[in-house]
mmCIF file of C-alpha atoms and ligand atoms in Angstrom:
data_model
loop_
_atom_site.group_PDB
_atom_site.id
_atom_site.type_symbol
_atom_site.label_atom_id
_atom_site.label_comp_id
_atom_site.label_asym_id
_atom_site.label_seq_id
_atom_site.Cartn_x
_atom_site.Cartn_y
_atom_site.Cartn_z
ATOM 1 C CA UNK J 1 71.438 134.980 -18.697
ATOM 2 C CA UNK J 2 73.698 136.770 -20.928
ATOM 3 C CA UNK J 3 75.958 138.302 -18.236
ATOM 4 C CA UNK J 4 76.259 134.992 -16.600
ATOM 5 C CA UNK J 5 77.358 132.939 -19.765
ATOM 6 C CA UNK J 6 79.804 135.803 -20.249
ATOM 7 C CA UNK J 7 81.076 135.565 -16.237
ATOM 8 C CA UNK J 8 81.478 131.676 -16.903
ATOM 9 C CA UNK J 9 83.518 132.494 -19.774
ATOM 10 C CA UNK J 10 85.464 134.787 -18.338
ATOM 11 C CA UNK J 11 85.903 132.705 -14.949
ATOM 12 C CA UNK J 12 87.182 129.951 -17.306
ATOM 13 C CA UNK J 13 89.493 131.993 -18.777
ATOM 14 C CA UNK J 14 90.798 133.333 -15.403
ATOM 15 C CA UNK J 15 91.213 130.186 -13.343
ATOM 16 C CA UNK J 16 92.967 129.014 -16.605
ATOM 17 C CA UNK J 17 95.457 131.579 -16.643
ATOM 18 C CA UNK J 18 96.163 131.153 -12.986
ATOM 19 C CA UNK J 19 95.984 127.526 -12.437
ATOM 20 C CA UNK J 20 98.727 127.428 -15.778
ATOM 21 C CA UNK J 21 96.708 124.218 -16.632
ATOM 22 C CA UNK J 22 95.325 125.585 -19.909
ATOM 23 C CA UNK J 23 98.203 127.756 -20.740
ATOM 24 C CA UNK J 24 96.568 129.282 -24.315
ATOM 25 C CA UNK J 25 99.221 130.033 -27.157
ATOM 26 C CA UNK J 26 98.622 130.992 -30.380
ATOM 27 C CA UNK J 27 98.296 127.548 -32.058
ATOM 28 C CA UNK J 28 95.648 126.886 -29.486
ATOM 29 C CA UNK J 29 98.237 124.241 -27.257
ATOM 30 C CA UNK J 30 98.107 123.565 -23.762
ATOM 31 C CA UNK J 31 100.671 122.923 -21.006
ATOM 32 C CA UNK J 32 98.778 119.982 -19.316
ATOM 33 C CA UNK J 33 100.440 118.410 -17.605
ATOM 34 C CA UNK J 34 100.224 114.756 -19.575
ATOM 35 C CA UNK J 35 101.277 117.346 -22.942
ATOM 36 C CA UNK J 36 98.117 116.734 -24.607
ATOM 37 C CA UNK J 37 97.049 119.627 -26.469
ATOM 38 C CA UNK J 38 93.155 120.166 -25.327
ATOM 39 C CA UNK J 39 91.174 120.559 -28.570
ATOM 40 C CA UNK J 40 88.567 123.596 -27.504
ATOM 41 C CA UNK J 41 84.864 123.680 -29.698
ATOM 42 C CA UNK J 42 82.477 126.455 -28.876
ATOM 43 C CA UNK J 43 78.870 126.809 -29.969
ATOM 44 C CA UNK J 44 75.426 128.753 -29.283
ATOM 45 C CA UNK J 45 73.237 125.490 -28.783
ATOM 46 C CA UNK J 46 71.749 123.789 -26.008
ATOM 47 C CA UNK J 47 73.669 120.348 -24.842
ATOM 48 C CA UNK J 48 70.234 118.704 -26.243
ATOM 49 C CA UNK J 49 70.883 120.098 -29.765
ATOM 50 C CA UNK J 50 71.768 118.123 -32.876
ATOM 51 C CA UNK J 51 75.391 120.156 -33.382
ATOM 52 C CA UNK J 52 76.397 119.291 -29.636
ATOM 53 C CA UNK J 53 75.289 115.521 -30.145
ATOM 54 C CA UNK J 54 77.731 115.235 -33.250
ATOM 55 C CA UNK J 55 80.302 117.300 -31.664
ATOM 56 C CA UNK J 56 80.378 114.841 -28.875
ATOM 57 C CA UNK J 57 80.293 111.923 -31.148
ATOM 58 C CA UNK J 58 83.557 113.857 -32.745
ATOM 59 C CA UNK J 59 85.214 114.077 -29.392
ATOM 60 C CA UNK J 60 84.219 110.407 -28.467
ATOM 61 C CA UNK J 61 86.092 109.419 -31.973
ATOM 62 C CA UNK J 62 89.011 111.742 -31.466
ATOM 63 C CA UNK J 63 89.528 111.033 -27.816
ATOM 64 C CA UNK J 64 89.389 107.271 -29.103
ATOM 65 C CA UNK J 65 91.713 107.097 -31.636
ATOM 66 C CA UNK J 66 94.080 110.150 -30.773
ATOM 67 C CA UNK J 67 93.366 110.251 -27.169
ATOM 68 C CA UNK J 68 97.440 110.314 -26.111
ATOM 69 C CA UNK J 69 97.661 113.435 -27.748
ATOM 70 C CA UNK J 70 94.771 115.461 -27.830
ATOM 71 C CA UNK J 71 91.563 115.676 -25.795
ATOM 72 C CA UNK J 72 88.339 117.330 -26.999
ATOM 73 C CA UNK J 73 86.341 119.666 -25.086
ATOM 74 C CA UNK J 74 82.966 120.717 -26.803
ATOM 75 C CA UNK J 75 81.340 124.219 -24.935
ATOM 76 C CA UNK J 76 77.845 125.119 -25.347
ATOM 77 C CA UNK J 77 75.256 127.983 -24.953
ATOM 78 C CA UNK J 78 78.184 130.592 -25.745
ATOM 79 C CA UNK J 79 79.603 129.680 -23.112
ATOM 80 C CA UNK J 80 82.815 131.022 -24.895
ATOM 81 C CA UNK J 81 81.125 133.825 -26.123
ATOM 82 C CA UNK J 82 78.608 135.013 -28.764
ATOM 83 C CA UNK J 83 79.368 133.010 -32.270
ATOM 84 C CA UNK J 84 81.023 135.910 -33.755
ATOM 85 C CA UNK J 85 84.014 135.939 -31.119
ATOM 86 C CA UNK J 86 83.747 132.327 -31.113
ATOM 87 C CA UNK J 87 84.994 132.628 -34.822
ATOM 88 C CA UNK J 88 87.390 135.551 -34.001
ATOM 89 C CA UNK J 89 88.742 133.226 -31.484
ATOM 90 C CA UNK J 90 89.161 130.549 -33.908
ATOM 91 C CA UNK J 91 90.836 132.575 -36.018
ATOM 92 C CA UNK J 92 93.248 133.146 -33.420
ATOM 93 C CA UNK J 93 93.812 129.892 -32.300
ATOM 94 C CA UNK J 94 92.716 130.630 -29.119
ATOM 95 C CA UNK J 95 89.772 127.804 -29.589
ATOM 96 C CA UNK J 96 89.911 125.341 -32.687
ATOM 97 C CA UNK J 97 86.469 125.088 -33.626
ATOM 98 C CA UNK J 98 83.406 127.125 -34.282
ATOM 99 C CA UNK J 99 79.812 125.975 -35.451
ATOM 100 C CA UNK J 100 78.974 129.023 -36.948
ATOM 101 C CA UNK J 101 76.042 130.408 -39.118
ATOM 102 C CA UNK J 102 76.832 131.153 -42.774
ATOM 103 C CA UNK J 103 75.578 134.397 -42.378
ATOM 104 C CA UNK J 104 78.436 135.141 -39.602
ATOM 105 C CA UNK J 105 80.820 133.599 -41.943
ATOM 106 C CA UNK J 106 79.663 136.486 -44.421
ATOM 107 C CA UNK J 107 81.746 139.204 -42.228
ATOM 108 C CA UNK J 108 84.662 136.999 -43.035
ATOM 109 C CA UNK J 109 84.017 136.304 -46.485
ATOM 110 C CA UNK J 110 81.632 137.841 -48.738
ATOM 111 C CA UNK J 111 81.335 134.491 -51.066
ATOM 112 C CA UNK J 112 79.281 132.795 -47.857
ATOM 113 C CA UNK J 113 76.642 135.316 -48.870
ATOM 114 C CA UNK J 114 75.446 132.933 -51.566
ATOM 115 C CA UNK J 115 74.324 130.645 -48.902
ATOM 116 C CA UNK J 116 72.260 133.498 -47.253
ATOM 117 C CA UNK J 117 70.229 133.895 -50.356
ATOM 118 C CA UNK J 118 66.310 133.095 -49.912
ATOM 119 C CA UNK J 119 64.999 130.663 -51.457
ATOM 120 C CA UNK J 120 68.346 129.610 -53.013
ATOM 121 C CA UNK J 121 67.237 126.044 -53.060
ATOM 122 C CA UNK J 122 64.309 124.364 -54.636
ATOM 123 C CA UNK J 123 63.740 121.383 -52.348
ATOM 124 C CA UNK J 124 65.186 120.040 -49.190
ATOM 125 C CA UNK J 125 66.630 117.591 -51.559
ATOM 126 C CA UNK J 126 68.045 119.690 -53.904
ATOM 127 C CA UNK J 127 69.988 121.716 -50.277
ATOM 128 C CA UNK J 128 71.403 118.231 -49.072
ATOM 129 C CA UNK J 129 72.451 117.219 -52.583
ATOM 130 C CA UNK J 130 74.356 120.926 -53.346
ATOM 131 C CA UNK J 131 75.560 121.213 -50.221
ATOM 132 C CA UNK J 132 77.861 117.535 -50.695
ATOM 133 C CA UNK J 133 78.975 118.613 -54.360
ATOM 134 C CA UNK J 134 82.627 120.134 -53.690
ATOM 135 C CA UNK J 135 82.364 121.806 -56.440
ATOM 136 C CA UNK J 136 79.916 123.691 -54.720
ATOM 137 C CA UNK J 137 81.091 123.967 -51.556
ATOM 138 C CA UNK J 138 84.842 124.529 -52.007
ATOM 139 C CA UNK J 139 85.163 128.048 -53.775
ATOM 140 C CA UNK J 140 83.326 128.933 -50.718
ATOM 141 C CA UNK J 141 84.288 126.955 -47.847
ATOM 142 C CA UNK J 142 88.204 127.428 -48.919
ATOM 143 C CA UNK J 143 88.346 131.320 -49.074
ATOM 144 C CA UNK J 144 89.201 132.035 -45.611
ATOM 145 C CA UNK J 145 92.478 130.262 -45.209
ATOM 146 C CA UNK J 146 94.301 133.597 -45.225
ATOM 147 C CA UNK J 147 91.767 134.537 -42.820
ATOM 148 C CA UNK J 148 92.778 131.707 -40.411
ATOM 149 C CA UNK J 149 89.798 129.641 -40.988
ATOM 150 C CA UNK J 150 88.573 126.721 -43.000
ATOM 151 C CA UNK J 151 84.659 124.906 -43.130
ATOM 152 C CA UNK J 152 85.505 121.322 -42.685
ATOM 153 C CA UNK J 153 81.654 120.541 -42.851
ATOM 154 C CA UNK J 154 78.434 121.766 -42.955
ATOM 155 C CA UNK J 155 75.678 120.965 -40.577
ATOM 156 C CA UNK J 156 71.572 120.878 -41.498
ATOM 157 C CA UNK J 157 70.310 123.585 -39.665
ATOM 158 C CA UNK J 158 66.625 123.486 -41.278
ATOM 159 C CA UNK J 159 64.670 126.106 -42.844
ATOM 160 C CA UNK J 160 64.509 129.472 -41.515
ATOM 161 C CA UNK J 161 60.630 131.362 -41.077
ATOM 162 C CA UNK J 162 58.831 134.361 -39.060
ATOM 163 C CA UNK J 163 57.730 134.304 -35.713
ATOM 164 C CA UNK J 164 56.155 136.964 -34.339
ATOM 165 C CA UNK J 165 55.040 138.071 -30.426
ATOM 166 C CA UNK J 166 51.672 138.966 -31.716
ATOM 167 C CA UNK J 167 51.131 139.482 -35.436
ATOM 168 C CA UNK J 168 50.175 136.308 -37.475
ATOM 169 C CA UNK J 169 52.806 136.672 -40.646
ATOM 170 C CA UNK J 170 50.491 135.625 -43.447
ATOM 171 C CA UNK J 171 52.178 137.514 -46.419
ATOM 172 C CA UNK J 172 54.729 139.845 -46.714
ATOM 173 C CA UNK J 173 53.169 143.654 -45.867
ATOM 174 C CA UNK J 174 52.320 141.559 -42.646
ATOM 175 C CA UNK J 175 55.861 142.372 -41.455
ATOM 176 C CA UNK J 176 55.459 146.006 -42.243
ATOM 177 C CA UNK J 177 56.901 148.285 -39.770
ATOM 178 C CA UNK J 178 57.462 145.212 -37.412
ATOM 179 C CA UNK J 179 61.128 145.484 -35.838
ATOM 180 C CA UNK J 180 62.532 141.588 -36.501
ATOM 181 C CA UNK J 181 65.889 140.498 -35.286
ATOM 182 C CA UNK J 182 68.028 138.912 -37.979
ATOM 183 C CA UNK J 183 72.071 137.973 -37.943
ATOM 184 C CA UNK J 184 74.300 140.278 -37.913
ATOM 185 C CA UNK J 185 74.630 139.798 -41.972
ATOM 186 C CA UNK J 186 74.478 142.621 -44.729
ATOM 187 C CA UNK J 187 72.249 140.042 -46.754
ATOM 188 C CA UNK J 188 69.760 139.341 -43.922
ATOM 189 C CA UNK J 189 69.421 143.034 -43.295
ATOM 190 C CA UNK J 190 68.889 143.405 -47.181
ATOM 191 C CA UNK J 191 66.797 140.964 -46.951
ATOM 192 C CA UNK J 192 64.057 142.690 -44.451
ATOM 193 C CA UNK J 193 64.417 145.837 -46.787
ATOM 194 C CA UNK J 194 63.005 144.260 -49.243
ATOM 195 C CA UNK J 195 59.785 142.462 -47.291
ATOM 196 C CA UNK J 196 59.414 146.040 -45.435
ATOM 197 C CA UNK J 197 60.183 145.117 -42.084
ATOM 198 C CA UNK J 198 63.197 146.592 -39.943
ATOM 199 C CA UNK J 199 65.642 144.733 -39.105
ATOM 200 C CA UNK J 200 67.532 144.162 -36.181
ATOM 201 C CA UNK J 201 71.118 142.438 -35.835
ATOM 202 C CA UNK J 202 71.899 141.100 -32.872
ATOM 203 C CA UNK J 203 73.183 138.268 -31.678
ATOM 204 C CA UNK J 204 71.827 134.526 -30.681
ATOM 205 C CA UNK J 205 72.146 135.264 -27.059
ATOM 206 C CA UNK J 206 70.017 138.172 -26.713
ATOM 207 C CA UNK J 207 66.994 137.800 -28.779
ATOM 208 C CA UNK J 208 65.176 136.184 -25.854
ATOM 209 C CA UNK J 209 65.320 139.052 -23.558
ATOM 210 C CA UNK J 210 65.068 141.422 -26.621
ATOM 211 C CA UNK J 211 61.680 139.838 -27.306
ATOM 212 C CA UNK J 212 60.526 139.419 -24.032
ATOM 213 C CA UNK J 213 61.581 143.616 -23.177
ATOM 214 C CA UNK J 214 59.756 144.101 -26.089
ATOM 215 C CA UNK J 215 62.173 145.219 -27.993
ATOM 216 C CA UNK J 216 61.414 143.191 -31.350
ATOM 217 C CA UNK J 217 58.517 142.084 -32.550
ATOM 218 C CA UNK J 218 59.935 139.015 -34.000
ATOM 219 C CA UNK J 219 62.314 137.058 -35.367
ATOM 220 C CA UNK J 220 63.214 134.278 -38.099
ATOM 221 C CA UNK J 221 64.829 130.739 -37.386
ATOM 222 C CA UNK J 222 64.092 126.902 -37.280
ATOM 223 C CA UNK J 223 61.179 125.486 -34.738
ATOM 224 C CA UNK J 224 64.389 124.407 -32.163
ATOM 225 C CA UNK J 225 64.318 128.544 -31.618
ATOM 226 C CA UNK J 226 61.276 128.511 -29.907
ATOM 227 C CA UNK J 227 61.941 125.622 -27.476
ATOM 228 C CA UNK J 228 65.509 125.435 -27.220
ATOM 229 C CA UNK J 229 65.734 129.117 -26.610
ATOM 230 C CA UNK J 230 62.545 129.673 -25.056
ATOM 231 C CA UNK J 231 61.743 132.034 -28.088
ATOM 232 C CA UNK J 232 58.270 130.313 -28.144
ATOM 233 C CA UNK J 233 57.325 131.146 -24.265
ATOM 234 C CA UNK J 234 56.573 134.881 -26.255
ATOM 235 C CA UNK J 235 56.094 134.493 -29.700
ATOM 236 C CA UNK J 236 52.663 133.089 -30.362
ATOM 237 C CA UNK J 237 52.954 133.009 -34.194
ATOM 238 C CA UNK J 238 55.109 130.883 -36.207
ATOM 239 C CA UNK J 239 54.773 131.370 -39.966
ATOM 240 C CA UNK J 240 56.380 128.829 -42.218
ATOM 241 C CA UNK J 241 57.587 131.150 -45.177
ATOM 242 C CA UNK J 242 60.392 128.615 -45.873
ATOM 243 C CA UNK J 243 62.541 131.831 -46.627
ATOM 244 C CA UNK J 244 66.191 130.080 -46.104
ATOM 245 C CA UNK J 245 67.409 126.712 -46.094
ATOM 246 C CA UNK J 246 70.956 127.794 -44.203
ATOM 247 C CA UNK J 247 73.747 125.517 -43.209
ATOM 248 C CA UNK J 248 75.621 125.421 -39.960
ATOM 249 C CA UNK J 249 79.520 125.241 -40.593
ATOM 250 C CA UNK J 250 81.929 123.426 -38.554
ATOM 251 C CA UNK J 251 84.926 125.855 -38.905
ATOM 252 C CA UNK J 252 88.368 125.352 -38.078
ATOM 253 C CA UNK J 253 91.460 127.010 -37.117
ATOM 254 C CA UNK J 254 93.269 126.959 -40.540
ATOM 255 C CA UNK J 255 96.937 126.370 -38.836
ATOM 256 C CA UNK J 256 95.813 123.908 -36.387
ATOM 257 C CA UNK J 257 94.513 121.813 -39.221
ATOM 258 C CA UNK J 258 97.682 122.227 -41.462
ATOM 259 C CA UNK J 259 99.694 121.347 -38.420
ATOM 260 C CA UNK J 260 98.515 117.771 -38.234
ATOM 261 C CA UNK J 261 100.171 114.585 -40.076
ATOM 262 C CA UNK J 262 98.317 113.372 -42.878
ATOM 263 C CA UNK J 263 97.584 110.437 -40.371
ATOM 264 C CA UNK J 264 95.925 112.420 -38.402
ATOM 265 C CA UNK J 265 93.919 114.401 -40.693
ATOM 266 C CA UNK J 266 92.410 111.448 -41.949
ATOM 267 C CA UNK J 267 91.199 110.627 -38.559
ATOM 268 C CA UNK J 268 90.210 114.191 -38.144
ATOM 269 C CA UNK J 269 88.452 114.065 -41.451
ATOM 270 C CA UNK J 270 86.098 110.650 -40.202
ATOM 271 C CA UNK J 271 85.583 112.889 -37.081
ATOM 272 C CA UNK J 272 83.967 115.775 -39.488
ATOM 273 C CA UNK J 273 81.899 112.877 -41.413
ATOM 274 C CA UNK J 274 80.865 111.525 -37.948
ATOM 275 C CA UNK J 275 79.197 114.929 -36.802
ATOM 276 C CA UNK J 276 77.358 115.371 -40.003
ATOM 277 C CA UNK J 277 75.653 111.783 -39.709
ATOM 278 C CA UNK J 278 74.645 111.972 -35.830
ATOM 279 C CA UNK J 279 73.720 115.828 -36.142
ATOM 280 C CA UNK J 280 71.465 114.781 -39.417
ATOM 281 C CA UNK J 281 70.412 111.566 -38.079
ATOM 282 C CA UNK J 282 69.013 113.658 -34.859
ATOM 283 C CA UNK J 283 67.939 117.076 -36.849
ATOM 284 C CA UNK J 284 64.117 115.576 -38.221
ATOM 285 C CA UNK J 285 63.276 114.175 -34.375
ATOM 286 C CA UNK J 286 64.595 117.039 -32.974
ATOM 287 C CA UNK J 287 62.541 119.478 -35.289
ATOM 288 C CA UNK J 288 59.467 116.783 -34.608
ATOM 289 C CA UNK J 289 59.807 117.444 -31.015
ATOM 290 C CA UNK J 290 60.237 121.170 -30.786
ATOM 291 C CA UNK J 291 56.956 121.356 -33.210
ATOM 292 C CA UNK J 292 55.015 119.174 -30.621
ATOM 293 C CA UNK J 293 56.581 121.139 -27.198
ATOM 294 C CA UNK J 294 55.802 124.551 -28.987
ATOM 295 C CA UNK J 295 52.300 123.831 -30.069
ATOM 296 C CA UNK J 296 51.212 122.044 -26.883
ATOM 297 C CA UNK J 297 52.931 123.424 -24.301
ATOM 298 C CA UNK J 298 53.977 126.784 -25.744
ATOM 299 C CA UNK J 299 50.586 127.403 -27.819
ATOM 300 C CA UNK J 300 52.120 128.384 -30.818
ATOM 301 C CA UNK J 301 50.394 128.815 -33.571
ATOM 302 C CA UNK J 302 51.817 127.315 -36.826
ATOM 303 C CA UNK J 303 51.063 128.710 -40.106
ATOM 304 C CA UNK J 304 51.449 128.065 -43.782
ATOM 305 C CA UNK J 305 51.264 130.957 -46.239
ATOM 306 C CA UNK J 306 51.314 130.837 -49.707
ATOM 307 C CA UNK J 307 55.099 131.136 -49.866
ATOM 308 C CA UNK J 308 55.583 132.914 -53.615
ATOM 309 C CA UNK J 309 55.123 136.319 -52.674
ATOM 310 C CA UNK J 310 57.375 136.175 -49.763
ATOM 311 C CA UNK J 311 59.656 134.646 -52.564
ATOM 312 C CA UNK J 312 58.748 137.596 -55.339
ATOM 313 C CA UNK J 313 59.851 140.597 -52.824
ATOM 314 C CA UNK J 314 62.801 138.790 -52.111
ATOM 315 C CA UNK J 315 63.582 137.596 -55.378
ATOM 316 C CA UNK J 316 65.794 140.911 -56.467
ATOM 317 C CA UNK J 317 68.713 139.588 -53.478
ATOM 318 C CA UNK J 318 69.557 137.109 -56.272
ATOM 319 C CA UNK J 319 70.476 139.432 -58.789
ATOM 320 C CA UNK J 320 72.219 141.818 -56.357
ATOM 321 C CA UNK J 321 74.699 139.465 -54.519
ATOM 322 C CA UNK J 322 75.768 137.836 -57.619
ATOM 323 C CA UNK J 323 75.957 141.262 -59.639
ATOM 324 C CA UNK J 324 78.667 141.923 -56.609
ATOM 325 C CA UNK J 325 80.417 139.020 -56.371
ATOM 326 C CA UNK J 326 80.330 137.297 -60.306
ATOM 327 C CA UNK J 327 82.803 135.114 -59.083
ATOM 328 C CA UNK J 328 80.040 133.039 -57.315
ATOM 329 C CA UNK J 329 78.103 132.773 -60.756
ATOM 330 C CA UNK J 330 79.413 128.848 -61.406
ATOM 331 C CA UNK J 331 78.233 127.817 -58.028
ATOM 332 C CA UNK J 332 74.995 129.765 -58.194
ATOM 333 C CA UNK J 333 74.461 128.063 -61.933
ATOM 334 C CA UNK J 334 75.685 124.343 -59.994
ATOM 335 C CA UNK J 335 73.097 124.888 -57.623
ATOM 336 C CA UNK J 336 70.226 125.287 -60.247
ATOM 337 C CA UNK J 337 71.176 122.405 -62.042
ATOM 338 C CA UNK J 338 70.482 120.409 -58.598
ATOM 339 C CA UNK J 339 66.855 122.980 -58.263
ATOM 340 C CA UNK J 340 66.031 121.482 -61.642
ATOM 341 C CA UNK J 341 66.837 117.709 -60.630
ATOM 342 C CA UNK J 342 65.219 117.670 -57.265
ATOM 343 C CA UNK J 343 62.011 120.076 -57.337
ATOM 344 C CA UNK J 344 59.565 120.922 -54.760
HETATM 345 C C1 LIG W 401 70.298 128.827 -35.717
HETATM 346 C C2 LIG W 401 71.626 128.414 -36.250
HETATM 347 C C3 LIG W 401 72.762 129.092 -35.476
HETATM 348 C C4 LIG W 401 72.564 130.579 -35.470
HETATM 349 C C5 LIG W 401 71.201 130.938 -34.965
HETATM 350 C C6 LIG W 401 70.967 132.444 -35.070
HETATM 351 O O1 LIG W 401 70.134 128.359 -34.425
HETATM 352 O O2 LIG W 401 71.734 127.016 -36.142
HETATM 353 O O3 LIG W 401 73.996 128.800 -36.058
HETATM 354 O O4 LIG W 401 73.513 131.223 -34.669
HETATM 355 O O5 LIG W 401 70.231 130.258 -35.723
HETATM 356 O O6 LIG W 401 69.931 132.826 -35.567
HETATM 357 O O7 LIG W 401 71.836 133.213 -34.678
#
């Protein structure tokens, strides 16, 4: 499946180059023939998923109001690769947009670790309500400017738990010895160090026929994992831990954003506010659905441990992450204050 994405990528990319019709520079423009620059979005989900229905939404707004100038394309299921080169292409400007994990944005900027931290959030509640405070979000999603890249908004992407091919994760020395894939991110790995387990980095793309090869025992993400990605067709056991509440970021190509008018940015910036509200307004059904497809048709089994000591062996991740990075101290403290306003 992997290969083929990969062939369809690169078959775009060739019949690109030789047709001249999507001429790629590096500000990302195109040589159509109208002139309109052809705005390029790549992500890992299905077309079924929340972040492609508010991407399209974005494109349906942009194509609307900007549609003599610019035309959106959205690609899904990596089709332009896995979503680390997606963001290396962003950074480029051979694509404009990425919907990536914050734990790929980590690689790129160590202050997105904060967002990686389990159990960072008290309540759902207390997630949403951090996650629109700027003062929150900006000393993180601004770093990477020199990098090329800026978050223009975040996306829900649930909470993150254990599944399993065939052990039932009731408590933490459950995942002893167990080999489970997490992201490629030094706090995930960290992370699994600290429950016991090994883990695995890979990326989205491959954990199906990783698990099904036998390869891992397991992994950790939201239900739309198992249905979506077919993760539930071989792991049996889903275990809600609650471990991470993690974002999805809608990242841009820094100099494609500074190159538009302020005209256009504020169109631009609707478009960002537009795939947050159809992407949330479609995440509970979405997570409803995948729950009742994996249960009944899959025959997974859901579970709910007592989450504290999955939270206890984690617990030291806290210390660690800020101890490294004391500049993210005000927006760890920020966040509390919301913990103590919203509880569980
Ligand atoms: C979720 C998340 C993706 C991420 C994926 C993963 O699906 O929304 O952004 O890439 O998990 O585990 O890699």
């Amino acid at each position: 499946m992997r290969s083929m994405k990969r062939r369809t990528f690169l078959s775009l990319m060739g019949a690109a180059a030789v047709s001249g019709s999507l001429m790629l520079t590096g500000c990302g423009r195109s040589a159509d023939s109208d002139d309109r620059k052809i705005i390029r979005i790549g992500h890992v989900q299905s077309a079924t998923h929340p972040d492609h229905l508010g991407l399209e939404a974005f494109a349906a707004h942009i194509n609307e109001k900007l549609g003599d100038k610019y035309r959106v394309e959205v690609y899904p299921s990596e089709l332009l690769g896995s979503q680390t080169e997606m963001v290396q292409l962003t950074q480029t400007g051979a694509i404009d947009f990425v919907v990536a994990s914050t734990a790929i944005m980590e690689t790129f900027s160590r202050q997105y670790q904060i967002f990686n931290l389990p159990y960072l959030f008290s309540s759902v509640d207390a997630y949403h309500a951090a996650m629109e405070d700027h003062e929150v979000t900006d000393p993180i999603f601004l770093t990477t400017s020199k990098a090329g890249l800026e978050t223009v908004a975040w996306l829900d992407a649930g909470t993150r738990n254990f599944y399993t091919v065939k052990t039932p994760i009731n408590q933490p020395s459950d995942l002893k010895g167990l080999k489970i894939r997490v992201q490629q991110s030094p706090t995930n790995v960290e992370m699994m160090r600290l429950l016991g387990g090994t883990a695995t980095p890979m990326g989205f793309g491959d954990v199906y026929t990783a698990l099904q090869a036998g390869i891992l025992d397991g992994a950790e993400n939201n239900e739309l994992a198992l249905t979506d990605n077919g993760h539930g067709d071989i792991c049996k056991y889903y275990s809600y831990d609650m471990h991470q509440m993690v974002p999805d970021l809608l990242v841009a190509n820094y100099e494609f954003l500074q190159g538009l008018s302020a005209e256009e940015r504020a169109i631009f910036d609707e478009g960002f506010q537009i795939v947050k509200d159809t992407e949330r307004a479609a995440w509970e059904d979405a997570v409803a659905a995948a729950k009742d497809k994996a249960e009944n048709e899959q025959h997974v089994n859901f579970l709910y441990p007592d989450t504290a000591p999955f939270q206890e062996a984690m617990a030291p991740l806290h210390g660690e992450v800020l101890a490294a990075n004391p500049e993210l101290q005000p927006v760890y403290d920020k966040i509390q204050e919301y913990n103590a306003e919203y509880t569980a």
